[in-house]
Tab-separated table of C-alpha atoms and ligand atoms in Angstrom:
chain	number	residue	atom	x	y	z
A	1	UNK	CA	-14.359	17.769	5.043
A	2	UNK	CA	-14.661	14.697	2.706
A	3	UNK	CA	-11.815	12.683	1.384
A	4	UNK	CA	-10.817	12.937	-1.936
A	5	UNK	CA	-9.248	10.682	-4.681
A	6	UNK	CA	-5.595	11.944	-5.125
A	7	UNK	CA	-4.459	12.471	-8.663
A	8	UNK	CA	-1.969	9.824	-9.657
A	9	UNK	CA	1.267	11.465	-9.902
A	10	UNK	CA	2.168	9.887	-13.413
A	11	UNK	CA	0.004	8.521	-16.498
A	12	UNK	CA	-2.148	5.166	-16.239
A	13	UNK	CA	0.259	3.591	-18.567
A	14	UNK	CA	3.372	5.138	-17.183
A	15	UNK	CA	4.294	1.661	-15.000
A	16	UNK	CA	4.073	-0.447	-18.361
A	17	UNK	CA	5.125	-3.244	-19.151
A	18	UNK	CA	5.088	-4.056	-15.275
A	19	UNK	CA	1.639	-2.716	-14.557
A	20	UNK	CA	-0.639	-2.336	-17.333
A	21	UNK	CA	-2.577	0.813	-18.007
A	22	UNK	CA	-5.969	-0.717	-17.921
A	23	UNK	CA	-5.304	-2.082	-14.314
A	24	UNK	CA	-4.010	0.872	-13.083
A	25	UNK	CA	-7.123	2.896	-14.540
A	26	UNK	CA	-9.561	0.477	-13.075
A	27	UNK	CA	-7.576	0.131	-9.863
A	28	UNK	CA	-7.232	3.911	-9.392
A	29	UNK	CA	-10.644	5.295	-11.264
A	30	UNK	CA	-12.828	2.529	-9.811
A	31	UNK	CA	-11.665	0.650	-6.609
A	32	UNK	CA	-9.910	3.573	-4.864
A	33	UNK	CA	-12.695	5.822	-5.971
A	34	UNK	CA	-15.251	3.251	-4.464
A	35	UNK	CA	-13.286	3.327	-1.190
A	36	UNK	CA	-13.279	6.861	-1.020
A	37	UNK	CA	-17.037	7.590	-1.702
A	38	UNK	CA	-17.812	4.690	0.672
A	39	UNK	CA	-15.786	6.143	3.619
A	40	UNK	CA	-17.297	9.702	2.958
A	41	UNK	CA	-20.735	8.127	3.314
A	42	UNK	CA	-19.918	6.396	6.359
A	43	UNK	CA	-18.776	9.340	8.152
A	44	UNK	CA	-20.955	11.841	6.621
A	45	UNK	CA	-22.245	14.183	9.356
A	46	UNK	CA	-20.317	12.996	12.135
A	47	UNK	CA	-17.108	14.382	14.026
A	48	UNK	CA	-15.100	11.973	12.265
A	49	UNK	CA	-15.235	14.072	9.427
A	50	UNK	CA	-12.802	16.614	11.252
A	51	UNK	CA	-10.105	13.826	11.465
A	52	UNK	CA	-7.162	12.725	9.169
A	53	UNK	CA	-7.225	9.174	7.655
A	54	UNK	CA	-4.085	8.313	9.797
A	55	UNK	CA	-6.224	9.469	12.894
A	56	UNK	CA	-8.981	7.168	11.981
A	57	UNK	CA	-6.807	4.289	11.162
A	58	UNK	CA	-5.016	4.623	14.516
A	59	UNK	CA	-8.236	4.519	16.754
A	60	UNK	CA	-10.105	2.012	13.957
A	61	UNK	CA	-11.328	-0.463	16.685
A	62	UNK	CA	-13.724	2.476	17.614
A	63	UNK	CA	-15.357	2.330	14.034
A	64	UNK	CA	-17.932	0.208	12.135
A	65	UNK	CA	-16.518	-2.393	9.527
A	66	UNK	CA	-17.563	0.268	6.761
A	67	UNK	CA	-14.995	2.792	7.881
A	68	UNK	CA	-12.361	0.151	8.504
A	69	UNK	CA	-12.742	-1.565	5.200
A	70	UNK	CA	-13.187	1.804	2.950
A	71	UNK	CA	-10.945	4.164	5.043
A	72	UNK	CA	-8.227	1.434	5.142
A	73	UNK	CA	-8.828	1.178	1.381
A	74	UNK	CA	-8.091	4.978	1.078
A	75	UNK	CA	-5.007	5.061	3.168
A	76	UNK	CA	-3.622	2.121	1.659
A	77	UNK	CA	-3.959	2.949	-2.121
A	78	UNK	CA	-2.928	6.839	-1.609
A	79	UNK	CA	0.227	5.303	-0.135
A	80	UNK	CA	0.527	2.736	-2.911
A	81	UNK	CA	0.376	5.128	-5.898
A	82	UNK	CA	2.990	7.396	-4.140
A	83	UNK	CA	5.634	4.475	-3.701
A	84	UNK	CA	5.528	3.654	-7.191
A	85	UNK	CA	6.952	5.584	-10.377
A	86	UNK	CA	8.015	5.361	-13.741
A	87	UNK	CA	11.433	4.660	-14.403
A	88	UNK	CA	11.912	3.521	-10.991
A	89	UNK	CA	13.147	0.236	-9.223
A	90	UNK	CA	16.694	-0.435	-8.438
A	91	UNK	CA	18.065	-0.363	-4.923
A	92	UNK	CA	17.729	2.223	-2.272
A	93	UNK	CA	20.694	4.184	-0.814
A	94	UNK	CA	21.738	6.089	2.404
A	95	UNK	CA	20.167	5.487	5.770
A	96	UNK	CA	17.487	3.259	4.592
A	97	UNK	CA	19.694	1.101	2.601
A	98	UNK	CA	21.921	0.755	5.587
A	99	UNK	CA	18.846	0.140	7.943
A	100	UNK	CA	17.728	-2.607	5.407
A	101	UNK	CA	21.212	-4.309	5.799
A	102	UNK	CA	20.780	-4.081	9.412
A	103	UNK	CA	17.289	-5.526	9.584
A	104	UNK	CA	17.547	-8.069	6.770
A	105	UNK	CA	21.174	-8.920	6.482
A	106	UNK	CA	21.050	-7.649	2.707
A	107	UNK	CA	18.664	-6.134	0.175
A	108	UNK	CA	18.330	-9.425	-1.787
A	109	UNK	CA	17.256	-11.046	1.698
A	110	UNK	CA	14.838	-8.281	2.359
A	111	UNK	CA	13.402	-8.763	-1.275
A	112	UNK	CA	12.694	-12.507	-0.662
A	113	UNK	CA	11.071	-11.702	2.939
A	114	UNK	CA	8.937	-9.061	1.481
A	115	UNK	CA	8.029	-11.088	-1.298
A	116	UNK	CA	7.100	-13.921	0.946
A	117	UNK	CA	4.679	-11.713	2.913
A	118	UNK	CA	3.038	-11.117	-0.257
A	119	UNK	CA	2.804	-14.467	-1.635
A	120	UNK	CA	1.949	-15.984	1.590
A	121	UNK	CA	-1.065	-13.648	2.400
A	122	UNK	CA	-4.069	-15.813	1.816
A	123	UNK	CA	-6.721	-14.249	-0.046
A	124	UNK	CA	-6.735	-10.366	-0.413
A	125	UNK	CA	-4.516	-8.102	1.464
A	126	UNK	CA	-1.133	-6.193	1.459
A	127	UNK	CA	2.405	-6.447	2.290
A	128	UNK	CA	4.260	-3.784	4.392
A	129	UNK	CA	7.749	-2.471	5.145
A	130	UNK	CA	7.224	-0.489	8.312
A	131	UNK	CA	8.999	1.572	11.080
A	132	UNK	CA	8.478	0.300	14.458
A	133	UNK	CA	10.419	1.743	17.436
A	134	UNK	CA	12.929	3.260	15.095
A	135	UNK	CA	13.556	-0.063	13.364
A	136	UNK	CA	12.501	-1.728	10.188
A	137	UNK	CA	9.990	-4.583	10.098
A	138	UNK	CA	8.033	-6.800	7.655
A	139	UNK	CA	4.177	-7.762	7.985
A	140	UNK	CA	1.051	-8.370	6.000
A	141	UNK	CA	-2.466	-7.609	6.599
A	142	UNK	CA	-5.715	-9.107	5.398
A	143	UNK	CA	-8.516	-6.863	3.301
A	144	UNK	CA	-7.817	-3.002	3.761
A	145	UNK	CA	-6.276	-3.460	7.146
A	146	UNK	CA	-2.994	-1.570	7.766
A	147	UNK	CA	-0.205	-1.622	10.452
A	148	UNK	CA	-1.398	1.864	11.457
A	149	UNK	CA	-4.512	0.431	12.907
A	150	UNK	CA	-5.034	-0.428	16.681
A	151	UNK	CA	-6.160	-4.044	15.677
A	152	UNK	CA	-3.161	-4.712	13.519
A	153	UNK	CA	-1.193	-7.715	14.495
A	154	UNK	CA	2.118	-5.948	13.756
A	155	UNK	CA	1.990	-2.082	14.238
A	156	UNK	CA	4.182	0.577	12.954
A	157	UNK	CA	4.509	3.299	10.227
A	158	UNK	CA	4.144	2.052	6.482
A	159	UNK	CA	6.858	3.216	4.365
A	160	UNK	CA	6.398	0.587	1.589
A	161	UNK	CA	3.150	-1.008	0.675
A	162	UNK	CA	2.339	-3.657	-1.843
A	163	UNK	CA	-1.206	-4.622	-2.797
A	164	UNK	CA	-1.864	-8.142	-3.203
A	165	UNK	CA	-5.408	-8.047	-4.025
A	166	UNK	CA	-6.226	-9.915	-7.371
A	167	UNK	CA	-7.592	-6.541	-8.716
A	168	UNK	CA	-4.169	-5.365	-8.434
A	169	UNK	CA	-2.808	-7.799	-11.225
A	170	UNK	CA	-5.251	-10.412	-12.462
A	171	UNK	CA	-5.878	-8.705	-15.940
A	172	UNK	CA	-2.235	-8.883	-16.807
A	173	UNK	CA	-0.833	-11.953	-14.473
A	174	UNK	CA	-3.906	-13.771	-13.958
A	175	UNK	CA	-3.369	-16.322	-10.966
A	176	UNK	CA	0.346	-15.862	-11.053
A	177	UNK	CA	0.877	-13.563	-7.972
A	178	UNK	CA	4.668	-14.315	-7.776
A	179	UNK	CA	5.050	-12.875	-11.182
A	180	UNK	CA	3.377	-9.415	-10.228
A	181	UNK	CA	5.658	-9.368	-7.128
A	182	UNK	CA	8.628	-9.883	-9.136
A	183	UNK	CA	7.613	-6.799	-11.625
A	184	UNK	CA	6.548	-4.756	-8.441
A	185	UNK	CA	10.724	-4.138	-8.030
A	186	UNK	CA	10.715	-2.405	-11.072
A	187	UNK	CA	8.394	0.389	-10.331
A	188	UNK	CA	9.407	0.821	-6.466
A	189	UNK	CA	10.050	4.601	-5.834
A	190	UNK	CA	12.928	4.258	-3.137
A	191	UNK	CA	13.472	7.938	-3.092
A	192	UNK	CA	9.588	8.116	-1.900
A	193	UNK	CA	10.382	5.212	0.661
A	194	UNK	CA	13.508	6.731	1.884
A	195	UNK	CA	11.543	10.080	2.337
A	196	UNK	CA	9.021	8.317	4.259
A	197	UNK	CA	11.530	6.225	6.369
A	198	UNK	CA	13.457	9.494	7.576
A	199	UNK	CA	10.191	10.911	8.451
A	200	UNK	CA	9.021	7.886	10.435
A	201	UNK	CA	12.254	6.686	12.302
B	301	LIG	MN1	-6.159	-2.418	-4.287
């Protein structure tokens, strides 16, 4: 069965003013759609069509680059849309808040380290909060790689993702990636991140 572009759980303008409607529309309907179209073309007629996108990522070293780039793009963006929401941001609570304090010292220190993972990723890529061996960790990946992939430098289950490709912010923030990253905190859906944390740990 072919992969499908997931519907956004909110309107294109719902993350304004932090992420603008035009960026969201192009990002979802053009960029993510292209990853879906291209991964489907790359797996068409093969046994890979029976697998989930997570199963493909976990064995990505067995696949050609078109599947790594476009399958990764599909997984990454599907997660990205879900961990953002309108009227969101603030701070996590409960077990996730406690785990962040244990792993990074404080929520403020976590934000500093996560932002640094995004700003220091050269060129296109992603910053991640992951669960590995039951614990939280931070990392970043190039291009459309992700920490589920068996080729990833740091492996784990992603629970928070931040796209730092220029297409994620250039229309509104131009070259100012740190300004986009600062705004990202206002749209993080901590309820969804907590849910993913509880499932992954
Ligand atoms: Mn993107």
